[in-house]
């Protein structure tokens, strides 16, 4: 059990940020949203990730502001705890242990010290019945408090967020489920139920989807599946209640929200239009269209100035003053499916996979942020059910990341398959991929695998298809013409009309192995000669992998008949084989390690091994339920120096994988977590500006400048340097050419005019603050990029070990000041 | 059920006319409804919305507005006359020229002492309501522009008048206008057009609610003349307003066919001050303009250009939850609940009654045979034998055809009664007036099967009959010894011509012996109006169906209910039968099978087989489909007395001819809708 403690599966990056309604803080500066097992804090102005609140061990299911202290939030989680946080400093203040999995949380200003939670009904643990309970949070100094005094408020409520809402001044709570609205008055301890007809006759779908209560008046707005919004009034009577109906949405109303003053009602649904109803003048409405994807949640800042809409493509849009989208926080898009495998872009080290329909998304795992979307299909996507549209199904990068190959296909029912192979070149100037070649119908049937050759000399692409061929594509060089080279087919190969299912290049690109059903063929890409065939009778080959580094002589193949085979290519014989139902085989590009995911009795197991060693490095049974379809080794920024044998395989790269439910999981080790913890402690949060890497750079610099100015004794401030220098240049340029001295003389003078004059008083300080010095030097260097000398003037710290002693350095600086005064005096006269 | 050859008749292109005005009398729970052709219908809301009385229209009469004063009904129209109606004789009592040009509206004060009319020339005229008459009293200050709508303050001291572009509030004692409320014009292109205030309502707290042609419902403070709130409800016109009795709710009818409810609601639940008018529900039961609207205690009643009357119950006013009962609570009344079609059973002729003409058709013929459900090819097409246009301005109110097809009669309000003999040799004989203009009018005609006599109820108290169709021979009247007030609305004779049964709106049924020309007996009074009745040709048992769907069989000879009827009453009718919302309008009998009674309402026809067991509450009522799926052996155990056929819809008449073929006269609602003028243009989603 030791290794389980050491290596833990975690959600890191790519978690759902649209799972629950986000919270905008009172000052509208931060947006908090539940993201997997943590609560992410984003800046609303810069859309940057600030930090996260970590501590929950289950899925976070709700975030609300503490009504009695606006600098704190409550979060609830499926792990059965409610936690109180200081979100500005990401400090966990208290943990309340409830003991039941919690599905959502509601608070009200009037009910201080009480939170309302949706938990499963105690008696019906297995079934889908939930109740709303009030939990009095005990006052106690301890970090962890047990709060087990639950008092039921409403039975049989919906576990979805947005299905309950507090009314005016917390006097009542209204909840919807199915066809029923229930309003519970706290003062009278009485509840009223209103039900609607199922209305199947006229095709109306009356079921409630969401609810919001007016903050100032007794009016409840409910959204319905058929797109209607009903405004309920007089609901403290059984019979005389009344409602009016607003209808704009054509699909279900996903979410409703009143603004804090109650003057407007916001609604959103599948149309991806934010509708803005004027309260009491319901026929007047404003729209904010084209928000990109179906709206799932709407949140309004407490002052009403900012709205945020969560979208089904894992995006949060921040909208300023009802009309302008000011920021977009984009998480990892999880569309209908991932057809391309998980790929790592060699250049940006970003994770690449299907994003928006017809796009590839580049997602930075280290920064947990989407970098950009690349439109592959380049056709308008029509939001309509039942249409067959082009979808990106394969993508591959070459070794350096200069080329990207994509395959898109459209399958119409009864019609021919349409396939396009597109090759994209990386453009250094625009820092993105530019379409180079489009091959329509590269194969006659579906493409099963596509890889670039890893050899550095040639850029070659190999595609295998169900039409029984594999094709090699080469960049045709037109060295004579100005035109760019384009890609053309170089070789078409096949083997006894069998259908190739997979292919793999050896690490140096000298061998290509293609799996033709039961037969593995090995080809030489240089001469397109069939070198050898390997076969292991039972089962078609599903996955092929060459070993890396020291194990490059091994070829591994996983067959459909529960066999994992390892061939030695030097002897062309089977080295070993083991009965395993391998669903996915993945190699680590930076080490010899390979990861095999096996599906067994409904759950997946992971084995990490080296082909040369019979014993797995690491194994984990029952990783997750369902089959693991996609996994990738992502290289680390910094290597870990773990000596533990069990965790060593995670030193160079991290293994990410997608579960059946589209959760991106990875493995984390103890050392890694320690390091993260340490780094987060170092991070000092200035609460005036959101902390971004750029801010850290700039802010520190600015702060030091301030200090510096205070410390200055010499009136000759650094700032006045620049104008002086420019005067020198001006004089230089304005002097008639025939009276100028020789250029070599002038050049030295000119260069010196650009150097810094530092007073001796500042020198001491500069020694202490080497970092500032470095930046100053940088800015000097930028002043005239033609001067390559600035590096020579750089302080010794830059080269790691100090080469000069302090005394020597002081000497050097004195020379520098002397030079400058001399120069200025020269200029003055 | 038995198999019949069915004549599916779809060539009766009956077209109801649009509803123009409505007035509800809360005392008697009667709704008076005026149509575009000048006819007035009275519905009894205590008795399942039964159409009790119909006053036929007249060419020169147009009704713009209706008004009840106590039990008296007044109307005013664009012909500039005020008319009072005689609800006993079902005709206008008198009419009075108002000398103000066309009249747009008429209202009475709550005390019922005065009437006010709004005229085209801008005057509001007050009339005093006298015992037998009304008398002009005075004019209020004359305004520029026509007076479209009026509303009297409940105290009687003020009148609000809707005009072009403005609303005036008059002080009644002085006759001066005290407030002038300017109504905004519409937006865009309609800016240059005047706004018509189609409807105003004056509430007891001096709030004026107005609905105008710019689509606004506006709430005004009548004391200060200031606008309190504007609800823009439609792009088109708001045509009608109606206030509930407790003044907590206002409904507005629009050109789009919607009825929109506004309620007087406090914004917060616990303090009941500062209430405001909030738009709440929207009902859409019409396709065209909603011209007339009444909010009564338990329902919203609306009618308009699409000719049907809609009763939308307000469910919250009922104690039990009607929704649970599982039927659509909205009641739609399409067809008149009386017979417009008479059928000559022997000759196979049909007589269709239109307001302006009569049509006599001979049914088609086919001698082929086919499977059930097959269409048979016609040997002879149906043929229009006769088109008989009425004379004079008055619309035809009733017509009859003798069963041999030889005699035809019709009458209008103005007491002229025509009969003619249609010999089969020359069917195109011009009509001959065989009866001299009588000094009474008739609302109902009946030509008994023997074609020997004709019966017509005249004044409420008497039934007159003329035998042998000749003025010289025994024209006799049956004088009722009891004092009757209500008019007879239903009459039937027995097959042998011996018995005559007549029912009036007081739910009484009198049976006369025609041979002795005297009253035979009175059927025990049941609390609901009879909607159809028939006397069995062989047993002389009378089957009576009431508006509340109850069914009785009365033996005339024995002067008591039959055993079958007692059994039925003891067991009770099936709930599905009782929950139907249209009354049975016709009862006929199968001459071949004396056990069978044929009934129909608008949506179904039913053959009651008295030899079969009655259904109890648990049995499946509509069982024709299940019976078909059962085998021959199982079938008898599932049979029950009510055999219902819903194959034919929107029925006007179902009759069984003597040759055992069934005549089904249908008037599909879609055909009616297609003949209506186009509704206002509305943007429909995804079009």
CSV table of C-alpha atoms in Angstrom, one decimal, chain A residues 168 171 185 197 201 216-218 233-236 239-240 242-245 250 280 283, chain B residues 229 232-233 263 265 267-270 278-281 316-319 323 328-329 685:
chain,number,residue,atom,x,y,z
A,168,UNK,CA,-36.9,37.8,-0.7
A,171,UNK,CA,-38.2,34.3,4.0
A,185,UNK,CA,-41.9,29.5,4.3
A,197,UNK,CA,-49.7,19.2,-16.1
A,201,UNK,CA,-51.0,16.4,-25.6
A,216,UNK,CA,-37.0,42.4,-3.7
A,217,UNK,CA,-40.4,41.2,-4.5
A,218,UNK,CA,-42.3,38.0,-4.0
A,233,UNK,CA,-46.9,35.3,-7.9
A,234,UNK,CA,-49.3,35.0,-4.9
A,235,UNK,CA,-47.8,31.7,-4.2
A,236,UNK,CA,-48.8,31.7,-0.5
A,239,UNK,CA,-55.7,28.2,-5.3
A,240,UNK,CA,-55.3,31.9,-6.0
A,242,UNK,CA,-51.0,33.0,-10.5
A,243,UNK,CA,-48.3,33.0,-13.1
A,244,UNK,CA,-47.4,34.7,-16.3
A,245,UNK,CA,-45.5,33.1,-19.1
A,250,UNK,CA,-36.9,27.4,-28.4
A,280,UNK,CA,-42.4,44.2,-15.2
A,283,UNK,CA,-42.1,42.2,-23.7
B,229,UNK,CA,-48.8,51.8,-16.0
B,232,UNK,CA,-47.7,46.7,-24.3
B,233,UNK,CA,-49.4,43.4,-25.0
B,263,UNK,CA,-54.2,40.8,-11.8
B,265,UNK,CA,-51.2,41.9,-7.0
B,267,UNK,CA,-45.4,42.8,-4.9
B,268,UNK,CA,-44.7,41.2,-1.6
B,269,UNK,CA,-46.8,38.6,0.0
B,270,UNK,CA,-47.4,39.8,3.5
B,278,UNK,CA,-49.4,42.7,-13.3
B,279,UNK,CA,-49.7,40.8,-16.5
B,280,UNK,CA,-50.2,37.2,-15.6
B,281,UNK,CA,-51.6,34.6,-17.8
B,316,UNK,CA,-58.2,28.0,-9.0
B,317,UNK,CA,-61.8,28.9,-8.3
B,318,UNK,CA,-62.9,25.3,-8.1
B,319,UNK,CA,-62.5,23.3,-5.0
B,323,UNK,CA,-57.0,18.8,-13.9
B,328,UNK,CA,-59.3,19.5,-21.3
B,329,UNK,CA,-60.9,22.2,-19.2
B,685,UNK,CA,-40.9,31.1,-35.0
